[in-house]
Short mmCIF file of C-alpha atoms in Angstrom, two decimals:
data_model
loop_
_atom_site.label_atom_id
_atom_site.label_comp_id
_atom_site.label_asym_id
_atom_site.label_seq_id
_atom_site.Cartn_x
_atom_site.Cartn_y
_atom_site.Cartn_z
CA MET A 146 22.76 -15.00 -7.69
CA ALA A 147 19.37 -13.76 -8.93
CA GLU A 148 17.64 -11.00 -6.96
CA ALA A 149 15.03 -12.33 -4.55
CA PRO A 150 11.44 -11.84 -5.75
CA VAL A 151 8.89 -9.69 -3.94
CA LEU A 152 5.83 -11.78 -3.12
CA VAL A 153 2.54 -9.91 -3.56
CA LEU A 154 -0.41 -11.53 -1.81
CA GLY A 155 -3.69 -10.54 -3.41
CA GLY A 156 -1.72 -9.67 -6.52
CA THR A 157 -4.71 -9.77 -8.87
CA GLY A 158 -6.99 -7.72 -6.62
CA HIS A 159 -8.10 -4.09 -6.75
CA LEU A 160 -4.92 -2.83 -5.05
CA GLY A 161 -2.52 -5.74 -5.43
CA ARG A 162 -2.46 -5.63 -9.23
CA HIS A 163 -1.24 -2.04 -9.07
CA ALA A 164 1.50 -3.00 -6.61
CA VAL A 165 2.60 -5.70 -9.06
CA GLY A 166 2.56 -3.25 -11.96
CA SER A 167 4.61 -0.70 -10.02
CA LEU A 168 7.22 -3.27 -9.03
CA VAL A 169 7.48 -4.46 -12.63
CA SER A 170 7.94 -0.89 -13.87
CA MET A 171 10.72 -0.45 -11.28
CA GLY A 172 12.49 -3.54 -12.56
CA ALA A 173 11.96 -5.55 -9.37
CA PRO A 174 11.30 -9.29 -9.68
CA VAL A 175 7.74 -10.11 -8.62
CA ARG A 176 6.00 -13.32 -7.59
CA VAL A 177 2.24 -13.74 -7.30
CA MET A 178 0.47 -16.76 -5.84
CA SER A 179 -2.89 -17.52 -7.42
CA ARG A 180 -5.48 -20.29 -7.41
CA ARG A 181 -6.07 -19.46 -11.09
CA PRO A 182 -2.69 -18.83 -12.73
CA ASP A 183 -4.10 -18.48 -16.25
CA ALA A 184 -6.55 -15.78 -15.16
CA ALA A 185 -3.78 -14.07 -13.19
CA ARG A 186 -1.58 -14.05 -16.28
CA GLU A 187 -4.31 -12.31 -18.27
CA ILE A 188 -4.52 -9.60 -15.62
CA LEU A 189 -0.82 -9.13 -14.86
CA GLY A 190 0.90 -9.86 -18.17
CA ASP A 191 3.94 -11.99 -18.93
CA ILE A 192 6.58 -10.46 -16.66
CA PRO A 193 5.60 -11.41 -13.07
CA GLU A 194 6.29 -14.94 -11.88
CA ILE A 195 2.95 -16.60 -11.13
CA VAL A 196 2.83 -19.72 -9.00
CA TYR A 197 -0.18 -21.88 -8.23
CA GLY A 198 -1.25 -21.81 -4.63
CA ASP A 199 -3.91 -21.03 -2.06
CA LEU A 200 -3.25 -18.75 0.89
CA VAL A 201 -5.01 -21.14 3.25
CA ASP A 202 -2.86 -24.10 2.14
CA GLU A 203 0.37 -24.37 4.15
CA GLU A 204 2.22 -26.41 1.54
CA SER A 205 1.60 -24.03 -1.36
CA VAL A 206 2.41 -21.06 0.88
CA GLY A 207 5.76 -22.67 1.67
CA CYS A 208 6.50 -22.99 -2.05
CA ALA A 209 5.53 -19.37 -2.70
CA LEU A 210 7.86 -18.19 0.09
CA VAL A 211 10.98 -19.87 -1.31
CA ASP A 212 13.80 -17.26 -1.49
CA VAL A 213 11.34 -14.46 -0.65
CA GLU A 214 12.62 -11.66 1.60
CA ARG A 215 9.88 -9.07 1.00
CA VAL A 216 6.09 -9.39 0.96
CA ILE A 217 3.21 -7.04 0.19
CA VAL A 218 -0.05 -8.17 1.81
CA ALA A 219 -2.96 -6.83 -0.24
CA VAL A 220 -5.41 -9.60 0.60
CA SER A 221 -9.14 -8.91 0.53
CA ALA A 222 -12.00 -11.33 1.07
CA ILE A 223 -14.75 -8.91 0.10
CA ALA A 224 -15.99 -10.92 -2.91
CA PRO A 225 -19.39 -12.66 -2.76
CA SER A 226 -17.71 -16.06 -2.71
CA THR A 227 -15.30 -15.27 0.14
CA PHE A 228 -16.81 -12.61 2.42
CA ARG A 229 -17.90 -15.19 5.01
CA ARG A 230 -14.29 -16.44 5.19
CA ALA A 231 -12.75 -13.01 5.86
CA ARG A 232 -11.27 -13.96 9.23
CA GLU A 233 -9.80 -17.18 7.84
CA ILE A 234 -8.30 -15.52 4.74
CA GLU A 235 -7.39 -11.97 5.81
CA GLY A 236 -6.50 -12.90 9.37
CA ASP A 237 -5.55 -16.49 10.17
CA ALA A 238 -4.00 -17.35 6.80
CA VAL A 239 -1.98 -14.12 6.61
CA ILE A 240 -0.60 -14.61 10.12
CA ALA A 241 0.24 -18.23 9.34
CA LEU A 242 2.15 -17.13 6.23
CA LEU A 243 4.05 -14.44 8.12
CA ASN A 244 4.88 -16.90 10.87
CA GLN A 245 6.10 -19.40 8.29
CA GLY A 246 8.10 -16.67 6.58
CA GLN A 247 9.85 -15.68 9.79
CA HIS A 248 11.30 -19.17 9.94
CA SER A 249 12.65 -18.91 6.40
CA SER A 250 14.04 -15.90 4.53
CA LEU A 251 11.29 -13.29 5.05
CA LYS A 252 12.52 -9.96 6.43
CA ARG A 253 10.26 -7.14 5.23
CA VAL A 254 6.44 -6.86 5.16
CA VAL A 255 4.11 -4.15 3.91
CA LEU A 256 0.51 -4.68 5.01
CA ILE A 257 -2.30 -2.81 3.28
CA SER A 258 -4.80 -2.45 6.11
CA ILE A 259 -7.83 -0.23 6.73
CA TYR A 260 -7.59 3.55 7.11
CA GLU A 261 -8.01 3.59 10.85
CA ILE A 262 -8.62 0.92 13.49
CA ASN A 263 -11.74 1.90 15.42
CA LEU A 264 -12.96 -1.25 17.15
CA GLU A 265 -15.83 0.48 18.94
CA LEU A 266 -17.30 1.88 15.71
CA ALA A 267 -16.80 -1.41 13.87
CA ALA A 268 -18.59 -3.34 16.61
CA ARG A 269 -21.48 -0.89 16.55
CA LEU A 270 -21.83 -1.32 12.78
CA GLY A 271 -21.46 -5.09 12.92
CA LEU A 272 -18.27 -5.14 10.82
CA GLU A 273 -15.44 -7.51 11.72
CA ALA A 274 -12.85 -6.09 9.29
CA ALA A 275 -11.33 -3.81 11.92
CA GLN A 276 -10.85 -6.65 14.41
CA ILE A 277 -9.28 -8.86 11.73
CA LYS A 278 -6.83 -6.19 10.62
CA ALA A 279 -6.07 -5.24 14.22
CA THR A 280 -5.10 -8.85 14.92
CA VAL A 281 -2.67 -8.91 11.99
CA GLU A 282 -1.22 -5.52 12.91
CA ASP A 283 -0.75 -6.69 16.50
CA TYR A 284 1.08 -9.78 15.24
CA LEU A 285 3.45 -7.62 13.18
CA ALA A 286 4.12 -5.28 16.10
CA LYS A 287 5.21 -8.23 18.25
CA SER A 288 7.25 -9.91 15.52
CA GLU A 289 10.89 -9.47 14.59
CA LEU A 290 9.97 -8.55 11.02
CA ASN A 291 10.70 -5.18 9.46
CA TRP A 292 7.16 -3.97 8.77
CA THR A 293 5.08 -1.03 7.61
CA VAL A 294 1.29 -0.73 7.64
CA LEU A 295 -0.49 1.34 5.00
CA GLY A 296 -3.93 2.46 6.18
CA GLN A 297 -6.09 2.41 3.06
CA PRO A 298 -9.00 4.90 2.85
CA PRO A 299 -11.88 4.47 0.39
CA SER A 300 -10.70 4.11 -3.18
CA MET A 301 -11.12 7.06 -5.53
CA ASP A 302 -12.98 4.59 -7.74
CA LEU A 303 -15.89 4.84 -5.30
CA PHE A 304 -16.84 8.28 -6.65
CA PHE A 305 -17.11 6.89 -10.17
CA ALA A 306 -18.91 3.73 -9.04
CA MET A 307 -21.75 5.92 -7.77
CA ILE A 308 -22.33 7.51 -11.20
CA ARG A 309 -25.38 6.20 -13.05
CA GLN A 310 -25.49 6.35 -16.86
CA GLY A 311 -23.04 9.23 -16.87
CA LYS A 312 -25.76 11.59 -15.68
CA ALA A 313 -26.05 11.47 -11.89
CA MET A 314 -24.07 10.49 -8.82
CA VAL A 315 -26.40 8.55 -6.52
CA VAL A 316 -25.16 8.04 -2.95
CA PRO A 317 -27.06 6.28 -0.15
CA GLY A 318 -26.98 8.60 2.83
CA GLY A 319 -25.17 11.27 0.83
CA GLY A 320 -21.78 10.33 2.24
CA PRO A 321 -19.73 12.20 4.86
CA PRO A 322 -18.96 15.94 4.70
CA SER A 323 -15.40 15.07 3.69
CA LEU A 324 -14.05 11.71 2.52
CA PRO A 325 -10.36 10.76 2.46
CA HIS A 326 -9.59 8.79 -0.67
CA ILE A 327 -6.73 7.70 -2.90
CA ALA A 328 -6.41 6.29 -6.39
CA PRO A 329 -5.75 2.52 -6.35
CA GLN A 330 -2.74 2.95 -8.61
CA ASP A 331 -1.22 5.32 -6.05
CA THR A 332 -1.73 2.79 -3.26
CA GLY A 333 0.00 0.19 -5.42
CA ALA A 334 2.91 2.52 -6.11
CA LEU A 335 3.27 3.39 -2.41
CA ALA A 336 3.25 -0.28 -1.42
CA ALA A 337 5.90 -1.05 -4.05
CA LEU A 338 8.14 1.80 -2.94
CA ALA A 339 7.67 0.95 0.74
CA VAL A 340 8.44 -2.76 0.45
CA LEU A 341 11.82 -2.04 -1.16
CA ARG A 342 12.85 0.23 1.72
CA ASP A 343 14.11 -0.82 5.13
CA ASP A 344 13.92 2.57 6.87
CA LEU A 345 10.15 2.58 7.52
CA ASN A 346 10.10 -0.16 10.14
CA GLY A 347 7.32 0.04 12.71
CA GLN A 348 5.44 2.84 10.97
CA ARG A 349 1.71 3.02 10.29
CA LEU A 350 1.01 5.43 7.45
CA ARG A 351 -2.57 6.49 6.77
CA LEU A 352 -2.95 7.00 3.05
CA SER A 353 -4.70 9.95 1.47
CA GLY A 354 -4.74 11.60 -1.91
CA PRO A 355 -4.20 15.31 -2.51
CA GLU A 356 -7.56 16.43 -1.14
CA PRO A 357 -10.46 14.88 0.80
CA MET A 358 -13.88 15.90 -0.47
CA SER A 359 -17.60 15.23 -0.28
CA PHE A 360 -19.56 13.32 -2.90
CA PRO A 361 -21.40 16.48 -4.09
CA GLU A 362 -18.05 18.22 -4.61
CA ALA A 363 -16.70 15.19 -6.46
CA ALA A 364 -19.76 15.18 -8.72
CA ARG A 365 -19.26 18.86 -9.49
CA ARG A 366 -15.58 18.43 -10.35
CA ILE A 367 -16.09 15.33 -12.47
CA GLY A 368 -18.86 17.13 -14.34
CA GLU A 369 -16.54 20.05 -15.05
CA VAL A 370 -13.90 17.74 -16.53
CA TRP A 371 -16.50 15.87 -18.59
CA GLN A 372 -17.98 19.21 -19.65
CA LYS A 373 -21.47 18.18 -18.64
CA PRO A 374 -23.19 18.62 -15.28
CA LEU A 375 -23.56 15.60 -13.01
CA LYS A 376 -26.59 15.66 -10.77
CA PHE A 377 -26.06 14.62 -7.17
CA LEU A 378 -28.78 12.55 -5.53
CA ALA A 379 -28.67 11.45 -1.89
CA ILE A 380 -30.87 8.47 -1.06
CA PRO A 381 -32.10 8.62 2.56
CA LEU A 382 -29.99 6.16 4.52
CA PHE A 383 -32.97 4.77 6.41
CA LEU A 384 -34.17 3.05 3.21
CA PRO A 385 -31.19 0.68 2.76
CA LEU A 386 -30.86 0.28 6.53
CA THR A 387 -34.51 -0.75 6.77
CA ILE A 388 -33.90 -3.30 4.03
CA ARG A 389 -30.83 -4.55 5.92
CA TRP A 390 -32.90 -4.99 9.07
CA LEU A 391 -35.65 -6.83 7.18
CA ILE A 392 -33.28 -9.29 5.52
CA SER A 393 -31.17 -9.90 8.65
CA PRO A 394 -32.97 -13.14 9.62
CA LEU A 395 -32.17 -14.61 6.18
CA ALA A 396 -28.59 -13.38 5.88
CA ALA A 397 -27.07 -16.40 7.57
CA PHE A 398 -28.89 -18.88 5.34
CA ASN A 399 -28.67 -17.36 1.86
CA GLN A 400 -25.35 -16.39 0.25
CA LYS A 401 -26.72 -13.59 -1.95
CA ILE A 402 -28.87 -12.07 0.78
CA GLY A 403 -25.97 -12.40 3.20
CA TYR A 404 -23.69 -10.50 0.83
CA VAL A 405 -26.20 -7.67 0.39
CA HIS A 406 -26.55 -7.48 4.17
CA TYR A 407 -22.75 -7.38 4.48
CA LEU A 408 -22.32 -4.55 1.95
CA MET A 409 -25.03 -2.46 3.58
CA GLY A 410 -22.96 -2.45 6.74
CA TYR A 411 -20.29 -0.59 4.80
CA LEU A 412 -22.85 2.00 3.70
CA ARG A 413 -23.25 2.89 7.37
CA LEU A 414 -19.47 3.07 7.73
CA LEU A 415 -19.21 5.33 4.67
CA ASN A 416 -21.56 7.79 6.35
CA SER A 417 -19.78 7.60 9.71
CA PHE A 418 -16.42 9.24 9.01
CA PRO A 419 -15.56 11.70 11.83
CA ASP A 420 -15.59 15.47 11.42
CA ASP A 421 -11.83 15.87 11.90
CA ILE A 422 -11.07 13.99 8.67
CA PRO A 423 -10.00 17.08 6.64
CA GLN A 424 -7.29 17.94 9.15
CA LYS A 425 -6.13 14.33 9.48
CA ALA A 426 -6.11 13.74 5.73
CA ALA A 427 -4.10 16.89 5.05
CA ALA A 428 -1.47 15.81 7.57
CA ASP A 429 -1.49 12.26 6.18
CA TYR A 430 -0.93 13.48 2.64
CA GLN A 431 1.90 15.78 3.70
CA ARG A 432 3.59 12.87 5.45
CA LEU A 433 3.37 10.81 2.26
CA ILE A 434 4.82 13.67 0.23
CA ASP A 435 7.71 13.95 2.70
CA THR A 436 8.31 10.18 2.70
CA PHE A 437 7.90 9.12 -0.93
CA ASP A 438 9.08 10.67 -4.17
CA MET A 439 6.14 10.08 -6.49
CA PRO A 440 3.27 11.99 -8.14
CA PHE A 441 -0.26 11.53 -6.83
CA THR A 442 -3.43 11.21 -8.87
CA THR A 443 -6.04 13.95 -8.46
CA LEU A 444 -9.75 13.43 -9.00
CA GLU A 445 -9.45 15.58 -12.12
CA ASP A 446 -6.67 13.33 -13.45
CA GLU A 447 -8.85 10.26 -13.03
CA ALA A 448 -11.93 11.97 -14.44
CA GLU A 449 -9.96 12.95 -17.54
CA ARG A 450 -8.75 9.37 -17.96
CA ARG A 451 -12.33 8.10 -17.75
CA CYS A 452 -13.88 10.92 -19.77
CA PRO A 453 -16.25 9.58 -22.45
CA ARG A 454 -15.19 12.27 -24.91
CA SER A 455 -11.52 11.28 -24.57
CA ARG A 456 -12.17 7.78 -25.91
CA PRO A 457 -11.53 7.26 -29.62
CA ALA A 458 -14.61 6.87 -31.75
CA ILE A 459 -15.25 3.47 -33.31
CA THR A 460 -15.15 3.60 -37.12
CA GLU A 461 -16.21 1.05 -39.70
CA GLN A 462 -12.55 0.16 -40.28
CA ASP A 463 -12.15 -0.65 -36.58
#
């Protein structure tokens, strides 16, 4: 009998695609459900099984769950076209799938959630992500499934996303004194390793890379690897927050304005990480080292991979 496939929900997303890649490299059979199978195939290659389906459609979910015993939930509704449906997609639909899976062959679930559930802070910032994830985590805790939650911090990619024209890192508010972060490929690898294990039941693991750091420190280190200084510029946070306040009356009526308003809420969150993060992140990283046998990506590793001078020059023959 063929080995049961691991179903990866959100398998073409920022984190899910790396979970798929890690499972493939480990030789595990993988299934991904997508509303656009052809586009998913371009992203994931020829090896994973890709089935057509929509997470909010019960019938297609049932088809995707056939013979599945293990699931990675890496679902995100942060895109401009879906952010208003976050509760439906990340919350209700995920719980419905897990409930359906419990009545079939599903045994093991790895949920990629947020770094830490702080409902008071989320309410103050007007962000519903924490409440949505808390609802799913509460469902898992009360279920009979074997489950593990991975608390995802900001992606390491965030440092590079703030770089403008390779010359300066521009950060609204300047960021926190110390930011926990992890490379997306490491999150994918951890999810893949975790879903194939049964000895992590009931655990919530906060993820962190080798070292939390501030944006100015990240700019300095990236500049050293690229062998050119990166300026660090902090935009006063009151500027984007004032814009957010001004556009608030229109956010509910215009999709683009609503999305800008939504993202600006996360700027406030980015600048609201607590002061005890360095101690927490160090303990989190040590726990990961003790639990999983895998290398972790440093900021210098990623900077070297992205370094402009490391890319081959284009010749006339090319």
